[in-house]
Each structure stands twice: as structure tokens, then as C-alpha cells.
Amino acid sequence: MFSRFEAWNNMTKNGDNIVVASHPTPDGDAIGSSLALALALHRAGKNPVVILDKYAARFDFLEGREFIYQGKIEDLTCDVFIAVDCGDKIRVGEAEELFNRAPITINIDHHINNTNFARLNYVDTNASATSEVVFTIINMHVPINKSIAEALYMGIVTDTGGFRHLSTTAETMEIAALLMRTGIDFSDIQRRAIYSHSHIEAQIFAKAIQKMKFVEGYPIVYTVLTQSDLRAVHATYSDLDGIAEYMLNTEDAVVSAFFTERLEGKMKVSFRSANLDVRLLAEHFGGGGHKFAAAGNFTSGLDEGVALVLDALKAALDNK
Ligand SMILES: [Mn+2]
């Protein structure tokens, strides 16, 4: 890994047209780290563009949204491509074509399974959030104003579950304190980004919890949402945050699995765990993530897919 000074130099000394991109179904950290970086690069005189998929309305209050690109990706000029919060090149989604033709590519992340897919990789697996990594890189070069601080705080507060997850470190709290000193409304950011939800989110949440089951003889709790469940309340994939986490807080649960049926025989499973390492399991099912929060994407029929994953979870608990 190169130093944070080299990271900044490579972002800013190789041309003005800088593309910042993050993963599909962007979470608070993907959004916060992208927008904070764009705001910082703009302050440094650059011309940043952010490529982000549609995201949940509760995240939609930050400055820097004006940098989100609405046009066709193939029309973009790109001197430097920066992927944030992506463990793998495939995670940049539709922007992969642009990544492939960018003269300089930079990967900024905190996922432990990061494949160092860019020309320059700045990956800090001890950081609680990519937003924490972005803070470290920009802090010495750009004054951290309130807008940048809001975006970074949102990323950190969401990826740490409100400073509860074990990924939270003393350093995380020190950075949060520095962000607080800019005068951000930290309470409102946490309320909006973690606790508030739309009517559709409340309805699909109710459906998921109503269908929740325990695996007999194991501390595994799971639920399955089908395409027809989603359609019934007009929910999209960005309306599904917080379900796996909520299930994990059920009495006696050690691990939760949240299945969603995707189109064309595809399945997604999100894991949350109290003490079982679910990252390797998620990798086995075509995904990745963190030790206690990970997700897989694989091709399977619904019932077979659920059975396969539950069997793998049981085996993991048996071998623990
Ligand atoms: Mn993250």
C-alpha cells in the first residue's frame, strides 16, 4: 500500500477529470465516502464526477449530490478513476468499462478481501468505514468543512451501526470527534441515515419479519422475500436495509440470513452475525464483506438456494 500523501498526489496530479465510483445498491458508506471525496477534490480545483446507482431516500440529504452523474458513462472523460468501498473490480458495476480505459485507477477501501484490483491501492482493513479512509487521505490537504464532515460522518455512523459494531476503534471515535467539531448535526444525521424509513420500507420490513423463521436446533434466524413480496408493496432492493440486522437481535440468535429472490434465478443472501465469521461463507456464495456482516449473490432456485445456504451455516456452526 502506498502512503496517504501518495494517494492524494495520484488523485490530484494526473489531470482534472476525476471519476469517483462505488458499488451497486449504495449504502451509507458508499455514498458518504464518494460525496466527501468529490467535495474535497472540487475544493482542490478538480472536476469530479460521481457514479452512483439510485439509493434510498433517507441518504439523500448531503451536499455533493450535485456531482452525481446522470448521463451516459461512455460519454465521460476520465483522467483518474477512483473506486471507493469496492472490494473487487466487479463491484464498480456499470462503470467497469470506464475503469478499464482510465489511465490511472485508484482503489480506496476497507474490505478485508479487497483484491487490490487498481493500479494504486489504498486499502485499510482496520478502518471501520471507507469514509474513515477518505478522511485520512484528504485531511492534510483540504480543510474539512461542514459539508465534507456530514458526508464522512454519515458513512462512518452507518457502517459502524451507530458506533456499535466491533469494527469501531478509538481512531474511529477520534475522527468522529473531529467531524463533530465542524458543527454538524450528528444526531440528525444518525436519525436520518439509520432510523428513518419510508412507508414502503416499513411495509416490506413487516413482511420480512412476519415470514421470519428459526432453524430448529440452531441459533439461526432467517427470512425469504420473493419477487412477488417486493412487487406487492412496490419495494426495490434499496428498501431492504436493516432487516438482517434486526433479525440478529432476536433472542438466542447468533446468525441471521436474509434471502431475496432476484431476477432470472438469482438469489441474494445477507448475513449478520454475533460471533460466527460469515465472510468466507459469503465468498463461497459469490460475494464477500466483513467478518460479521457479509452478503452473497448466486444463481439458484429459491428453495434449493435457501436450503444450501442454511446447510452451510449449520456446518459452520457445528465446526466452530
Ligand atoms: Mn464500507
Coordinates of C-alpha atoms and ligand atoms in Angstrom, one line a residue:
M1 CA 0.0 0.0 0.0
F2 CA 1.2 3.5 -0.8
S3 CA 1.1 6.4 1.7
R4 CA -1.9 8.7 2.1
F5 CA 0.2 11.5 0.7
E6 CA 0.9 9.5 -2.5
A7 CA -2.8 8.6 -2.6
W8 CA -3.7 12.3 -2.6
N9 CA -1.0 13.2 -5.1
N10 CA -2.1 10.5 -7.5
M11 CA -5.6 11.7 -7.3
T12 CA -4.8 15.3 -8.0
K13 CA -1.7 15.4 -10.1
N14 CA -2.8 13.3 -13.1
G15 CA -5.4 15.5 -14.7
D16 CA -8.6 17.3 -13.8
N17 CA -11.4 14.9 -14.8
I18 CA -11.8 12.6 -11.9
V19 CA -14.4 9.9 -11.7
V20 CA -15.4 8.5 -8.3
A21 CA -17.5 5.4 -8.4
S22 CA -18.9 3.0 -5.8
H23 CA -20.9 -0.3 -5.7
P24 CA -24.5 -1.0 -6.7
T25 CA -27.2 -0.7 -4.1
P26 CA -25.0 2.0 -2.4
D27 CA -25.0 2.0 1.4
G28 CA -24.3 5.0 3.6
D29 CA -20.6 4.5 3.4
A30 CA -20.5 4.2 -0.4
I31 CA -22.5 7.4 -0.7
G32 CA -20.7 9.3 2.2
S33 CA -17.2 8.4 1.0
S34 CA -17.9 9.2 -2.6
L35 CA -19.5 12.6 -2.0
A36 CA -16.9 13.6 0.6
L37 CA -14.2 12.8 -1.8
A38 CA -15.9 14.7 -4.7
L39 CA -16.3 17.7 -2.4
A40 CA -12.6 17.6 -1.4
L41 CA -11.4 17.2 -5.0
H42 CA -13.7 20.1 -6.1
R43 CA -12.1 22.3 -3.4
A44 CA -8.7 21.3 -4.7
G45 CA -9.7 22.7 -8.1
K46 CA -10.6 19.4 -9.8
N47 CA -13.6 18.4 -11.8
P48 CA -15.1 15.4 -10.0
V49 CA -17.9 13.3 -11.2
V50 CA -19.6 10.6 -9.0
I51 CA -21.1 7.5 -10.5
L52 CA -23.6 6.0 -8.0
D53 CA -26.7 3.9 -8.5
K54 CA -30.1 5.1 -7.2
Y55 CA -30.1 4.9 -3.4
A56 CA -32.6 5.1 -0.6
A57 CA -34.3 8.4 0.1
R58 CA -33.0 8.5 3.7
F59 CA -29.5 9.0 2.4
D60 CA -30.5 11.9 0.1
F61 CA -29.6 15.0 2.1
L62 CA -25.9 15.5 1.6
E63 CA -24.1 18.3 -0.2
G64 CA -22.0 16.9 -3.0
R65 CA -25.1 15.3 -4.6
E66 CA -24.6 17.8 -7.5
F67 CA -21.6 15.8 -8.6
I68 CA -23.6 12.6 -9.2
Y69 CA -23.5 12.0 -12.9
Q70 CA -26.8 11.4 -14.7
G71 CA -25.6 11.0 -18.3
K72 CA -24.2 8.0 -20.2
I73 CA -21.0 6.6 -18.8
E74 CA -19.4 6.1 -22.3
D75 CA -19.5 9.9 -22.8
L76 CA -17.3 10.6 -19.8
T77 CA -13.7 11.8 -20.0
C78 CA -11.7 10.3 -17.2
D79 CA -8.1 11.1 -16.2
V80 CA -8.3 9.4 -12.9
F81 CA -10.8 6.7 -11.8
I82 CA -11.2 6.2 -8.0
A83 CA -13.3 3.2 -6.8
V84 CA -14.5 3.6 -3.2
D85 CA -15.8 1.0 -0.9
C86 CA -15.4 -1.7 -3.6
G87 CA -13.6 -4.9 -2.6
D88 CA -13.4 -6.1 -6.2
K89 CA -13.3 -4.6 -9.7
I90 CA -16.7 -6.2 -10.5
R91 CA -18.2 -4.1 -7.7
V92 CA -17.8 -0.9 -9.7
G93 CA -20.7 -2.3 -11.8
E94 CA -21.6 -0.4 -14.9
A95 CA -18.5 1.8 -14.6
E96 CA -16.2 -1.1 -15.2
E97 CA -15.8 -0.1 -18.9
L98 CA -14.6 3.3 -17.8
F99 CA -12.3 1.8 -15.2
N100 CA -10.7 -0.3 -18.0
R101 CA -9.9 2.7 -20.1
A102 CA -8.9 5.1 -17.3
P103 CA -5.1 5.9 -17.4
I104 CA -4.9 6.0 -13.6
T105 CA -7.0 3.8 -11.4
I106 CA -7.1 4.1 -7.6
N107 CA -8.9 1.7 -5.1
I108 CA -9.8 3.1 -1.7
D109 CA -11.4 0.7 0.6
H110 CA -11.6 -1.2 3.9
H111 CA -12.8 -4.7 3.0
I112 CA -10.5 -7.4 4.2
N113 CA -10.9 -9.4 1.0
N114 CA -10.1 -6.5 -1.3
T115 CA -8.3 -7.8 -4.4
N116 CA -6.1 -4.8 -5.0
F117 CA -7.6 -4.5 -8.4
A118 CA -6.5 -1.0 -9.3
R119 CA -3.1 0.3 -10.4
L120 CA -2.8 2.1 -7.0
N121 CA -4.5 0.5 -4.0
Y122 CA -5.1 2.2 -0.6
V123 CA -6.9 -0.4 1.5
D124 CA -7.0 -0.1 5.3
T125 CA -8.8 -3.1 6.7
N126 CA -8.6 -1.7 10.2
A127 CA -10.8 1.2 9.2
S128 CA -14.5 0.9 10.3
A129 CA -15.6 2.5 7.0
T130 CA -14.2 3.7 3.7
S131 CA -15.3 7.2 4.9
E132 CA -12.7 6.9 7.6
V133 CA -10.0 6.1 5.0
V134 CA -11.1 9.0 2.9
F135 CA -10.8 11.3 5.9
T136 CA -7.3 10.1 6.5
I137 CA -6.3 10.8 2.9
I138 CA -7.9 14.3 2.5
N139 CA -7.4 15.6 6.0
M140 CA -3.9 17.1 5.4
H141 CA -4.8 18.7 2.1
V142 CA -8.3 20.2 2.3
P143 CA -10.0 21.9 5.2
I144 CA -12.7 19.6 6.5
N145 CA -15.7 21.8 6.2
K146 CA -19.2 21.0 7.4
S147 CA -20.4 19.6 4.1
I148 CA -17.5 17.2 3.9
A149 CA -17.8 16.3 7.6
E150 CA -21.5 15.5 7.2
A151 CA -20.8 13.1 4.3
L152 CA -18.0 11.3 6.2
Y153 CA -20.0 11.2 9.4
M154 CA -22.9 9.5 7.6
G155 CA -20.5 6.9 6.1
I156 CA -18.9 6.1 9.5
V157 CA -22.1 6.1 11.5
T158 CA -23.9 3.8 9.1
D159 CA -21.0 1.3 8.6
T160 CA -20.5 1.0 12.4
G161 CA -24.2 0.7 13.1
G162 CA -24.1 3.9 15.2
F163 CA -20.6 3.1 16.7
R164 CA -21.8 -0.3 17.9
H165 CA -20.0 -2.8 15.7
L166 CA -16.7 -4.3 16.8
S167 CA -15.1 -2.6 13.8
T168 CA -15.4 0.7 15.7
T169 CA -12.0 1.7 17.1
A170 CA -10.6 4.5 19.2
E171 CA -9.4 6.1 16.0
T172 CA -13.0 5.9 14.6
M173 CA -14.2 7.9 17.6
E174 CA -11.3 10.4 17.3
I175 CA -12.2 11.0 13.6
A176 CA -15.9 11.3 14.6
A177 CA -15.0 13.9 17.2
L178 CA -13.0 16.0 14.7
L179 CA -16.0 15.8 12.3
M180 CA -18.3 16.9 15.2
R181 CA -16.2 20.0 15.8
T182 CA -17.2 21.3 12.4
G183 CA -20.7 21.8 13.8
I184 CA -22.6 19.1 12.1
D185 CA -26.0 18.0 13.4
F186 CA -24.7 14.5 14.3
S187 CA -27.9 13.4 15.9
D188 CA -30.0 14.3 12.9
I189 CA -27.5 12.5 10.5
Q190 CA -27.8 9.3 12.6
R191 CA -31.6 9.6 12.8
R192 CA -32.0 10.1 9.1
A193 CA -29.5 7.6 7.8
I194 CA -30.1 4.8 10.2
Y195 CA -33.6 5.1 11.8
S196 CA -35.9 6.9 9.4
H197 CA -37.7 4.9 6.8
S198 CA -40.3 5.3 4.1
H199 CA -43.7 3.8 4.1
I200 CA -42.6 1.2 1.6
E201 CA -39.6 0.3 3.8
A202 CA -41.9 -0.2 6.8
Q203 CA -44.2 -2.5 4.7
I204 CA -41.5 -4.7 3.3
F205 CA -39.8 -4.8 6.7
A206 CA -43.1 -6.0 8.3
K207 CA -43.4 -8.7 5.5
A208 CA -39.9 -9.9 6.1
I209 CA -40.3 -10.1 9.9
Q210 CA -43.7 -11.8 9.5
K211 CA -42.0 -14.6 7.4
M212 CA -39.0 -14.9 9.8
K213 CA -38.1 -18.4 11.0
F214 CA -35.7 -20.1 13.3
V215 CA -33.8 -23.2 12.2
E216 CA -34.6 -26.0 14.6
G217 CA -31.7 -26.8 16.9
Y218 CA -29.5 -23.9 15.7
P219 CA -29.3 -20.2 16.6
I220 CA -30.0 -19.3 13.0
V221 CA -32.8 -16.9 12.1
Y222 CA -33.8 -16.3 8.5
T223 CA -36.4 -14.9 6.2
V224 CA -37.0 -15.0 2.5
L225 CA -38.5 -12.3 0.3
T226 CA -39.7 -13.3 -3.2
Q227 CA -40.2 -11.0 -6.2
S228 CA -43.9 -11.1 -5.6
D229 CA -43.4 -9.9 -1.9
L230 CA -41.4 -7.0 -3.3
R231 CA -43.9 -6.2 -6.0
A232 CA -46.9 -6.3 -3.6
V233 CA -45.6 -3.2 -1.8
H234 CA -43.6 -1.7 -4.7
A235 CA -40.4 -2.2 -2.9
T236 CA -37.0 -2.1 -4.6
Y237 CA -33.7 -3.6 -3.4
S238 CA -32.7 -0.3 -1.8
D239 CA -35.7 -0.6 0.6
L240 CA -34.3 -3.7 2.3
D241 CA -31.7 -2.2 4.7
G242 CA -31.8 -3.2 8.3
I243 CA -33.7 -6.4 8.0
A244 CA -30.8 -8.8 8.6
E245 CA -29.6 -6.6 11.4
Y246 CA -33.0 -6.6 13.1
M247 CA -33.3 -10.3 12.9
L248 CA -29.9 -10.8 14.5
N249 CA -31.2 -9.0 17.6
T250 CA -33.8 -11.7 18.1
E251 CA -33.4 -13.6 21.4
D252 CA -31.0 -16.6 21.1
A253 CA -29.9 -15.7 17.5
V254 CA -26.2 -15.9 16.7
V255 CA -26.5 -15.5 12.9
S256 CA -29.2 -14.1 10.6
A257 CA -29.7 -14.8 6.9
F258 CA -31.9 -12.6 4.8
F259 CA -32.7 -14.1 1.4
T260 CA -34.1 -12.1 -1.6
E261 CA -35.1 -13.6 -4.8
R262 CA -33.6 -11.6 -7.7
L263 CA -34.5 -11.8 -11.3
E264 CA -33.6 -14.8 -13.6
G265 CA -32.9 -17.5 -11.0
K266 CA -30.6 -15.3 -9.0
M267 CA -30.5 -15.1 -5.2
K268 CA -29.0 -12.7 -2.7
V269 CA -28.3 -13.6 0.9
S270 CA -27.2 -11.1 3.5
F271 CA -25.7 -12.4 6.7
R272 CA -25.3 -10.7 10.1
S273 CA -23.6 -12.5 12.9
A274 CA -22.7 -12.0 16.5
N275 CA -19.6 -14.2 16.6
L276 CA -19.6 -16.5 13.6
D277 CA -17.3 -15.5 10.7
V278 CA -19.7 -15.2 7.8
R279 CA -17.3 -13.6 5.3
L280 CA -15.9 -16.8 4.0
L281 CA -19.4 -18.2 3.7
A282 CA -20.5 -15.2 1.7
E283 CA -17.4 -15.6 -0.6
H284 CA -18.4 -19.2 -1.2
F285 CA -21.8 -17.9 -2.4
G286 CA -20.3 -15.4 -4.8
G287 CA -19.9 -12.4 -2.5
G288 CA -17.9 -11.0 0.4
G289 CA -17.9 -8.4 3.0
H290 CA -16.8 -8.3 6.6
K291 CA -16.4 -10.9 9.4
F292 CA -19.8 -10.2 11.0
A293 CA -21.7 -8.6 8.0
A294 CA -21.4 -10.1 4.6
A295 CA -23.5 -10.9 1.6
G296 CA -23.5 -13.4 -1.3
N297 CA -25.1 -13.4 -4.8
F298 CA -25.6 -16.7 -6.5
T299 CA -27.7 -18.5 -9.1
S300 CA -30.2 -20.9 -7.8
G301 CA -33.9 -21.7 -7.5
L302 CA -35.4 -20.2 -4.3
D303 CA -36.0 -23.3 -2.2
E304 CA -32.7 -25.1 -3.2
G305 CA -30.8 -21.8 -2.6
V306 CA -32.2 -21.3 0.9
A307 CA -31.5 -25.0 1.8
L308 CA -27.9 -24.9 0.5
V309 CA -27.1 -21.7 2.5
L310 CA -28.8 -22.9 5.7
D311 CA -26.9 -26.2 5.5
A312 CA -23.6 -24.3 5.1
L313 CA -24.5 -22.2 8.1
K314 CA -25.3 -25.2 10.2
A315 CA -22.0 -26.8 9.2
A316 CA -20.1 -23.6 10.1
L317 CA -21.7 -23.5 13.5
D318 CA -21.0 -27.3 14.0
N319 CA -17.3 -26.8 13.2
K320 CA -16.9 -23.7 15.3
Ligands
MN1 MN -18.0 0.3 3.8

